[in-house]
Coordinates of C-alpha atoms and ligand atoms in Angstrom, one line a residue:
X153 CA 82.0 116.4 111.8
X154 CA 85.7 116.5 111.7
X155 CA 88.2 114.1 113.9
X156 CA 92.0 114.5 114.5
X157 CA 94.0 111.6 115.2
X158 CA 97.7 112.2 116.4
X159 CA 100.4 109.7 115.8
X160 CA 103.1 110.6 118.8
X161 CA 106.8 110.0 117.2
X162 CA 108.4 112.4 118.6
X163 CA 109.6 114.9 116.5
X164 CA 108.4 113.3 113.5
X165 CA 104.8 113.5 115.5
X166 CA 101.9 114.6 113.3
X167 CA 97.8 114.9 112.8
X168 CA 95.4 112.6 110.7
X169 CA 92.5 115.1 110.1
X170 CA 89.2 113.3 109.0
X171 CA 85.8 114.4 107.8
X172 CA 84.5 115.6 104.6
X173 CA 85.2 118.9 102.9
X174 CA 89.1 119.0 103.9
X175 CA 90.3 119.6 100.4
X176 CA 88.2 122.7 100.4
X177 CA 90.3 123.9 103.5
X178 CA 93.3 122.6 103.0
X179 CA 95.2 126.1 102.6
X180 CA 93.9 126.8 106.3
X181 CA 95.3 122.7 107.6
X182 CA 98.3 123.1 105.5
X183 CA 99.7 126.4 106.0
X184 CA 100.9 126.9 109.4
X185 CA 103.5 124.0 107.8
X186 CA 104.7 126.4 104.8
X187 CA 108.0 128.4 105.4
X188 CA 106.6 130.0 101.8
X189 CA 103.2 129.8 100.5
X190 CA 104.0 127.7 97.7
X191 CA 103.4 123.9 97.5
X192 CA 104.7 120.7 94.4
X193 CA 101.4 118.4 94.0
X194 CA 101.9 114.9 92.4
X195 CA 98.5 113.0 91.6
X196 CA 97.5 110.6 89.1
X197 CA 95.5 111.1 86.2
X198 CA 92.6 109.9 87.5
X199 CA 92.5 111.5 91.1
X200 CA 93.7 115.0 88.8
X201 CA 90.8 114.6 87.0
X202 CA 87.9 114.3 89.9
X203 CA 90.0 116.3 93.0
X204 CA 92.9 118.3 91.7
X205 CA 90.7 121.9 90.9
X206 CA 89.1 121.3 94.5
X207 CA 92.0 121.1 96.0
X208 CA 93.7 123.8 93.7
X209 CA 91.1 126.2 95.3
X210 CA 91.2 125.0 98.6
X211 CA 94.9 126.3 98.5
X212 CA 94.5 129.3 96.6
X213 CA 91.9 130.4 99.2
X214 CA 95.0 131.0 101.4
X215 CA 97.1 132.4 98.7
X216 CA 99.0 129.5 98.5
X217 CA 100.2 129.2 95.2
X218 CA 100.0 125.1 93.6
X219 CA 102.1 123.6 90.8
X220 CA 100.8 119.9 89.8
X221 CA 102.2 116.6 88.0
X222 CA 99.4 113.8 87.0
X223 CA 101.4 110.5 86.9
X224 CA 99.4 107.5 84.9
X225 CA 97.0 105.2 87.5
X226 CA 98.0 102.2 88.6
X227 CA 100.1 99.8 90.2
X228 CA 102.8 100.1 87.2
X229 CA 103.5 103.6 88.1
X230 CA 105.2 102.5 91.6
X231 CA 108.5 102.1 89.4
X232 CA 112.2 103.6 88.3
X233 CA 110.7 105.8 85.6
X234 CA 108.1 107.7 87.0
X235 CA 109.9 107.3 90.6
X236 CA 112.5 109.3 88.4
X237 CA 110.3 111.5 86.7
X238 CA 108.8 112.6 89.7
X239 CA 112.1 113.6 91.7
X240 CA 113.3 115.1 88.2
X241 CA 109.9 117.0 88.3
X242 CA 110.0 118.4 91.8
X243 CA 113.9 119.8 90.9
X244 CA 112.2 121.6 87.5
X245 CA 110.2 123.0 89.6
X246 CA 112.8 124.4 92.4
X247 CA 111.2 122.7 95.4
X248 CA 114.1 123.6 98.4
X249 CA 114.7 121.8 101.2
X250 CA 112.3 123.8 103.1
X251 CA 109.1 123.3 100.9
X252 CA 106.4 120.7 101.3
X253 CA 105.2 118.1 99.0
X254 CA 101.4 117.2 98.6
X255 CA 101.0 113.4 97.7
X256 CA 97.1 113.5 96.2
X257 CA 96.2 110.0 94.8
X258 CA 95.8 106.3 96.8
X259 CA 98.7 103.8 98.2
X260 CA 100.7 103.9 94.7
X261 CA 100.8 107.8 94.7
X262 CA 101.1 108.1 98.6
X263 CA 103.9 105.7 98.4
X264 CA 105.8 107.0 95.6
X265 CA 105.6 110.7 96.3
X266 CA 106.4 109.7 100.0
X267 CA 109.9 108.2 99.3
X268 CA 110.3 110.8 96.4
X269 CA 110.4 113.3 99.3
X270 CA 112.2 111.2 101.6
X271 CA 115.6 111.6 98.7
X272 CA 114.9 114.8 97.6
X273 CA 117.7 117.5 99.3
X274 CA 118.1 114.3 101.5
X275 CA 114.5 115.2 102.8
X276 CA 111.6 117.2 102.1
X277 CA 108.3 117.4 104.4
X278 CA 105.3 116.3 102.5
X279 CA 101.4 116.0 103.0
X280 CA 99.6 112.9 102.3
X281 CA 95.9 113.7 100.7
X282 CA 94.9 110.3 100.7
X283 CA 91.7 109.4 98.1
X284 CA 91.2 105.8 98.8
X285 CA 90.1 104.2 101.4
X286 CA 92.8 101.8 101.6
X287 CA 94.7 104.6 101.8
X288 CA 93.1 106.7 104.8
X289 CA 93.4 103.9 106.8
X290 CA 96.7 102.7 106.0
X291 CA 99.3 103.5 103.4
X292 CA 99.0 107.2 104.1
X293 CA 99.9 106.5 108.1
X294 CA 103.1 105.4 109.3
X295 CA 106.0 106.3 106.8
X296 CA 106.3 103.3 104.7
X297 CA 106.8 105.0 101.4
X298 CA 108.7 103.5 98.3
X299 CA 108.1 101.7 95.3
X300 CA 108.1 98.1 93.4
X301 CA 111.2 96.2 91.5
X302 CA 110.6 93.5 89.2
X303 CA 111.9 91.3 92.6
X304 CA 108.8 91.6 93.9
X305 CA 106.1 94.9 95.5
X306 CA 107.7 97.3 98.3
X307 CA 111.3 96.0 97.9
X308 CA 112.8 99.8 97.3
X309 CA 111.7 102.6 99.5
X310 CA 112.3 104.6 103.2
X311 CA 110.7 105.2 106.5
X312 CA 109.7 108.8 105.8
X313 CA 106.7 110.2 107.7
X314 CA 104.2 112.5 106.7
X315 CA 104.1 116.5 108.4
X316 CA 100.6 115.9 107.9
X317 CA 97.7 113.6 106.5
X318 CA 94.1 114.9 105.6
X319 CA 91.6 112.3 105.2
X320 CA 88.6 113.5 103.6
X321 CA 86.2 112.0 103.9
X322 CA 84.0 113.3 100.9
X323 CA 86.1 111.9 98.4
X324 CA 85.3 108.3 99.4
X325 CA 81.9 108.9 97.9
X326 CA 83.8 108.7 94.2
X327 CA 85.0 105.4 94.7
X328 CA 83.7 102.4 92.9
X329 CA 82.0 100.0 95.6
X330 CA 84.6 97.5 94.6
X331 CA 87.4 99.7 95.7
X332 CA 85.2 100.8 98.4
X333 CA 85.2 97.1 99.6
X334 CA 88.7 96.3 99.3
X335 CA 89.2 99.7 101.0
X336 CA 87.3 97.9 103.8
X337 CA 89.4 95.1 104.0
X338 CA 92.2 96.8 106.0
X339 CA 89.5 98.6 108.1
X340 CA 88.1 95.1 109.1
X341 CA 91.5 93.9 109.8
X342 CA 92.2 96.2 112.8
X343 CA 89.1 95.6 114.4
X344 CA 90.4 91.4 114.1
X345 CA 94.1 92.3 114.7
X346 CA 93.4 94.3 118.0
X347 CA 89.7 95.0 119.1
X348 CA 87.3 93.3 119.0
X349 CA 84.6 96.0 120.1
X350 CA 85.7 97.8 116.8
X351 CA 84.5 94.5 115.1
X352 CA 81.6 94.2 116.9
X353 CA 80.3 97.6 115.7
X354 CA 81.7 97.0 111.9
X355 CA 79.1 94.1 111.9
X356 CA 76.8 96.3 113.0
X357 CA 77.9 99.7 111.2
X358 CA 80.4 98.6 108.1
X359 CA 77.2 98.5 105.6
X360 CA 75.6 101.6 106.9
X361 CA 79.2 103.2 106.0
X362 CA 79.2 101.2 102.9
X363 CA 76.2 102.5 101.6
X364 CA 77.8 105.9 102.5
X365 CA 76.4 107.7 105.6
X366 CA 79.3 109.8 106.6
X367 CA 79.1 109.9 110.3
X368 CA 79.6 106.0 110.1
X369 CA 82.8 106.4 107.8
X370 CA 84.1 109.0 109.6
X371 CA 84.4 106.8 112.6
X372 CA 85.2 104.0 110.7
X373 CA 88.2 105.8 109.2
X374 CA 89.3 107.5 113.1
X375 CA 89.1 104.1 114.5
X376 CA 91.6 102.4 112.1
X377 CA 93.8 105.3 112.2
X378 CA 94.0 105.3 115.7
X379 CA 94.8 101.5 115.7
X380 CA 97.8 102.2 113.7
X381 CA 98.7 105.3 114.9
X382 CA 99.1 103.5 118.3
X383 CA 100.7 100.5 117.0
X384 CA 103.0 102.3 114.8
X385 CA 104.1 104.9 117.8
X386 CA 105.3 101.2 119.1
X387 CA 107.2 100.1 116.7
X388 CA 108.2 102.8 113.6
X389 CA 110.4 100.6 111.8
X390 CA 108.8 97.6 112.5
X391 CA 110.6 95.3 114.6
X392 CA 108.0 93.5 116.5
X393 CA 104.2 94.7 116.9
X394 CA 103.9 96.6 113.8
X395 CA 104.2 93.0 111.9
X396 CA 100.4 92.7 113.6
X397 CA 99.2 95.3 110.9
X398 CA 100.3 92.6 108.6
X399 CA 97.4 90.6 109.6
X400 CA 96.1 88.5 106.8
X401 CA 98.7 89.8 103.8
X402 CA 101.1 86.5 104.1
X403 CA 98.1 84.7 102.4
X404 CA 97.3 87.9 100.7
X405 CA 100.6 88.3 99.0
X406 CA 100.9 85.1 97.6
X407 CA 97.1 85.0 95.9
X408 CA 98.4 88.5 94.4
X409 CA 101.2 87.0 93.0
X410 CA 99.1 84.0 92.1
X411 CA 96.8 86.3 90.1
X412 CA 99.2 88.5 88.5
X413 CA 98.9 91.4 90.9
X414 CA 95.9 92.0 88.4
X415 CA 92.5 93.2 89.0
X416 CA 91.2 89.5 89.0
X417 CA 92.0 90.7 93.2
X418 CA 92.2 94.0 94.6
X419 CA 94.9 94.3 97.6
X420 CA 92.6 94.7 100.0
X421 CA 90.2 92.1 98.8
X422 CA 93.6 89.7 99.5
X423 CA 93.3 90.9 103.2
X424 CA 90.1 90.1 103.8
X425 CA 90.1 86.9 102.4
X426 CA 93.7 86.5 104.0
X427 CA 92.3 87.6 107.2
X428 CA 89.8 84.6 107.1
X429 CA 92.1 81.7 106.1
X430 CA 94.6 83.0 109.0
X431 CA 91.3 82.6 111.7
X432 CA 90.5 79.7 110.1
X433 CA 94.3 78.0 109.8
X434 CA 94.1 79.3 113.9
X435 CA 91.2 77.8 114.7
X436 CA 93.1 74.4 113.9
X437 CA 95.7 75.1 115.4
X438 CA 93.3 75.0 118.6
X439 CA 94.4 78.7 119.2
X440 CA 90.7 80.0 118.9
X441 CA 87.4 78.7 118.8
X442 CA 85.8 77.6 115.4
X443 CA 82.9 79.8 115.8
X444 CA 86.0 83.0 115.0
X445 CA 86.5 82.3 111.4
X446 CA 82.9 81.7 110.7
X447 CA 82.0 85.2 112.3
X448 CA 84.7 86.5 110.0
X449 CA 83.5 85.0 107.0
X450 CA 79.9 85.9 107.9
X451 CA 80.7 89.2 108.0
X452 CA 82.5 89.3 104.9
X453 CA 79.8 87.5 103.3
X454 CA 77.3 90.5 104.8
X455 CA 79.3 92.5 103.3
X456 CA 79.3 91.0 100.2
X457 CA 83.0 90.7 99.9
X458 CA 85.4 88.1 98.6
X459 CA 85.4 85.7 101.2
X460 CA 87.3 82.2 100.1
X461 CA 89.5 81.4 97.4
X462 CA 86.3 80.1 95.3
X463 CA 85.4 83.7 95.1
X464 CA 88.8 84.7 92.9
X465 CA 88.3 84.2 89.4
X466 CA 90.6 82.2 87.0
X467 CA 92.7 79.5 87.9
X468 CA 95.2 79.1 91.2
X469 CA 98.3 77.3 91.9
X470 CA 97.8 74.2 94.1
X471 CA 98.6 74.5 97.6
X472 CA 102.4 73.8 97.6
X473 CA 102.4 76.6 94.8
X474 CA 100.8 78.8 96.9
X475 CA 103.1 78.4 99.8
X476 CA 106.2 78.3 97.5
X477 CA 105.2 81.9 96.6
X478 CA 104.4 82.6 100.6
X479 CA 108.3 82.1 100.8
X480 CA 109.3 84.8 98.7
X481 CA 107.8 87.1 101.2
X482 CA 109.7 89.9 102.7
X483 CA 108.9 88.7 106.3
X484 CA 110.4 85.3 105.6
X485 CA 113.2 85.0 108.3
X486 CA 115.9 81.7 108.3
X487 CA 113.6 80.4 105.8
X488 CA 110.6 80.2 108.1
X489 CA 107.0 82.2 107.5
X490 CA 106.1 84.8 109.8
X491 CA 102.7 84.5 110.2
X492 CA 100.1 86.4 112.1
X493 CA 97.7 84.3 113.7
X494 CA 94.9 84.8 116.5
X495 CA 93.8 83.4 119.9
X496 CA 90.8 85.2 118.8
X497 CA 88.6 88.1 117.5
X498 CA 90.9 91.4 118.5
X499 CA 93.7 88.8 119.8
X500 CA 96.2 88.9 117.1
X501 CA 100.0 87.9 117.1
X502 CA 103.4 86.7 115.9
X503 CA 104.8 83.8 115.1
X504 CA 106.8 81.5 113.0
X505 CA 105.6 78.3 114.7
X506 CA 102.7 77.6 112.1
X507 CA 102.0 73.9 111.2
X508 CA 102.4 74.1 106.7
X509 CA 100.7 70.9 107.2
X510 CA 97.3 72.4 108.5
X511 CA 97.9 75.7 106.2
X512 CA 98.3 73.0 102.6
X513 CA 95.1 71.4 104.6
X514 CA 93.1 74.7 104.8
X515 CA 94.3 75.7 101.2
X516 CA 93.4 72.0 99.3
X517 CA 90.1 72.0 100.6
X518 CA 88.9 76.2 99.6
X519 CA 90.8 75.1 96.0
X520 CA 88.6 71.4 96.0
X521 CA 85.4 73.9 96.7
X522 CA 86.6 75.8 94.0
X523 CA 86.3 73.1 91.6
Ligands
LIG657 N1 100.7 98.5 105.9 C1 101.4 98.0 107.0 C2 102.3 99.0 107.7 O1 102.1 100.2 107.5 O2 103.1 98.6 108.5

């Protein structure tokens, strides 16, 4: 039951493995990489706590010898200080130019770790071991790595692709169903971005995966890594079709500002409910049928996901507070909003020609339901 995906860059091309028990044999994936069988891991607490022994073994196995660093969990770690302390880390423990990093952890590890080998020596190779969902499907593919300022999330960081990302699958199974769900969120989002036959079979497969039959997950996982591995294979550094991954996150970004970045809303619980105002602000627009964003939000609803703005706790800012905070968003070019919108399920696209008028409309009336 194991997949490969291969994300074709040249010679920065590399493999997504998927399937459970990879931790076990990472030595065997990881060491035709080595130029010495010797490898820095940086984890968080947490992720230490439930993988780092399994994955200790899985290396020793091969002889490969491990040294480890468990960083705190959470958002608040993508920062200076323990962006420093890492680097500072990896140079205690004499990682050369020619070594590899092993990023074990979700999207705040992956990304930090990531950009911490894209400035060592200039460059280091490193592994992404993604644990999340959320991170399997996304952070861990493509080379966005970096970290947070107090400006706002993302702001500092490099393209800096992975040698090679495992995906195992058997770690998902630790996950709380809440970040299981929000995990979900950016798996839902290809099948809406770019095919709709993907979406068609999560409404059909999403809660047998949910509940966590592997062979579902599995191709839950290949088929979202594919997407991107395609998309980003496009366009690396994003100057036109890689935006499309951003499906959803405009909206997204400003509710997670809105709430704090706290855990009153998960990232990915932003996406999907993103995802569903942009169908719905589309379907106004007369770019798709009605029936879209109510097959959307049924499916989130299915799923029992945060589906509306009613479904986040705590007080919002009114509309025009919402899209004030939509400006601050990196994609903001000559002071318009990029937004992706959709001319239907799987039909995704560009564009800075969005009415504010019909997005305030769509906003008002989810915060009126909210009461
Ligand atoms: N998560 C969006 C991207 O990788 O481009």
């Amino acid at each position: 039951m194991r997949e490969r995906v291969h994300v074709d860059l040249a010679e920065r091309s590399y493999d997504i493995e998927i399937g459970p028990g990879l931790l076990t044999v990472a030595g065997r994936l990881i060491r035709p990489l080595l130029s010495r069988n010797f490898v820095a891991v940086i984890t968080d607490e947490t992720v230490a706590d439930l993988h780092l022994d399994t994955l200790r073994a899985g290396l020793a196995s091969e002889g490969i010898e491990m040294v480890s660093l468990a960083l705190p969990a959470g958002e608040s770690t993508k920062s200076w200080p323990h962006f420093t302390r890492a680097v500072e880390w990896l140079l205690e423990q004499k990682v050369e130019r020619n070594d590899m990093v092993v990023a074990l952890g979700g999207g705040v590890i992956g990304d930090l770790v990531g950009f911490a080998a894209a400035v060592l020596r200039r460059g280091v190779r490193f592994v992404q071991v993604p644990t999340t969902l959320l991170a399997q499907v996304d952070s861990s593919v493509g080379g966005k790595t970096g970290i947070n300022a107090p400006q706002g999330k993302n702001l500092i960081g490099a393209f800096h692709q992975p040698s090679l990302v495992l995906a195992d699958t058997d770690v998902l199974g630790t996950l709380t169903e809440r970040d299981y769900l929000a995990g979900y969120g950016e798996v839902m989002k290809y099948g809406l971005l770019g095919d709709i036959d993907f979406f068609q079979w999560l409404e059909g497969n999403a809660s047998r995966a949910a509940a966590g039959d592997m062979e579902a997950r599995i191709a839950a996982v290949k088929r979202s890594c594919e997407m991107k591995a395609e998309i980003v294979a496009r366009d690396e550094t994003e100057q036109g079709d890689r935006a499309l991954l951003n499906l959803g996150h405009t909206f997204c970004h400003s509710l997670e500002a809105a709430t704090g970045y706290s855990d009153r809303l998960l990232h990915g619980e932003g996406v999907a409910i993103g995802c569903a105002l942009a169908f719905e602000v589309s379907a106004r627009m007369g770019l798709c049928s009605q029936e879209d964003p109510s097959r959307v939000r049924a499916h989130l609803n299915d799923m029992k996901m945060k589906t509306d703005l009613a479904d986040i706790a705590g007080d919002l800012p009114n509309s025009e507070g919402l899209i004030d905070l939509m400006m601050q968003d990196k994609k903001v070019k000559d002071g318009k909003i990029n937004f992706i919108m959709a001319r239907g399920i799987g039909e995704a696209f560009v564009t800075s020609d969005v009415d504010l008028a019909l997005v305030r409309q769509v906003l008002d009336e989810q915060l009126a339901a909210k009461g």
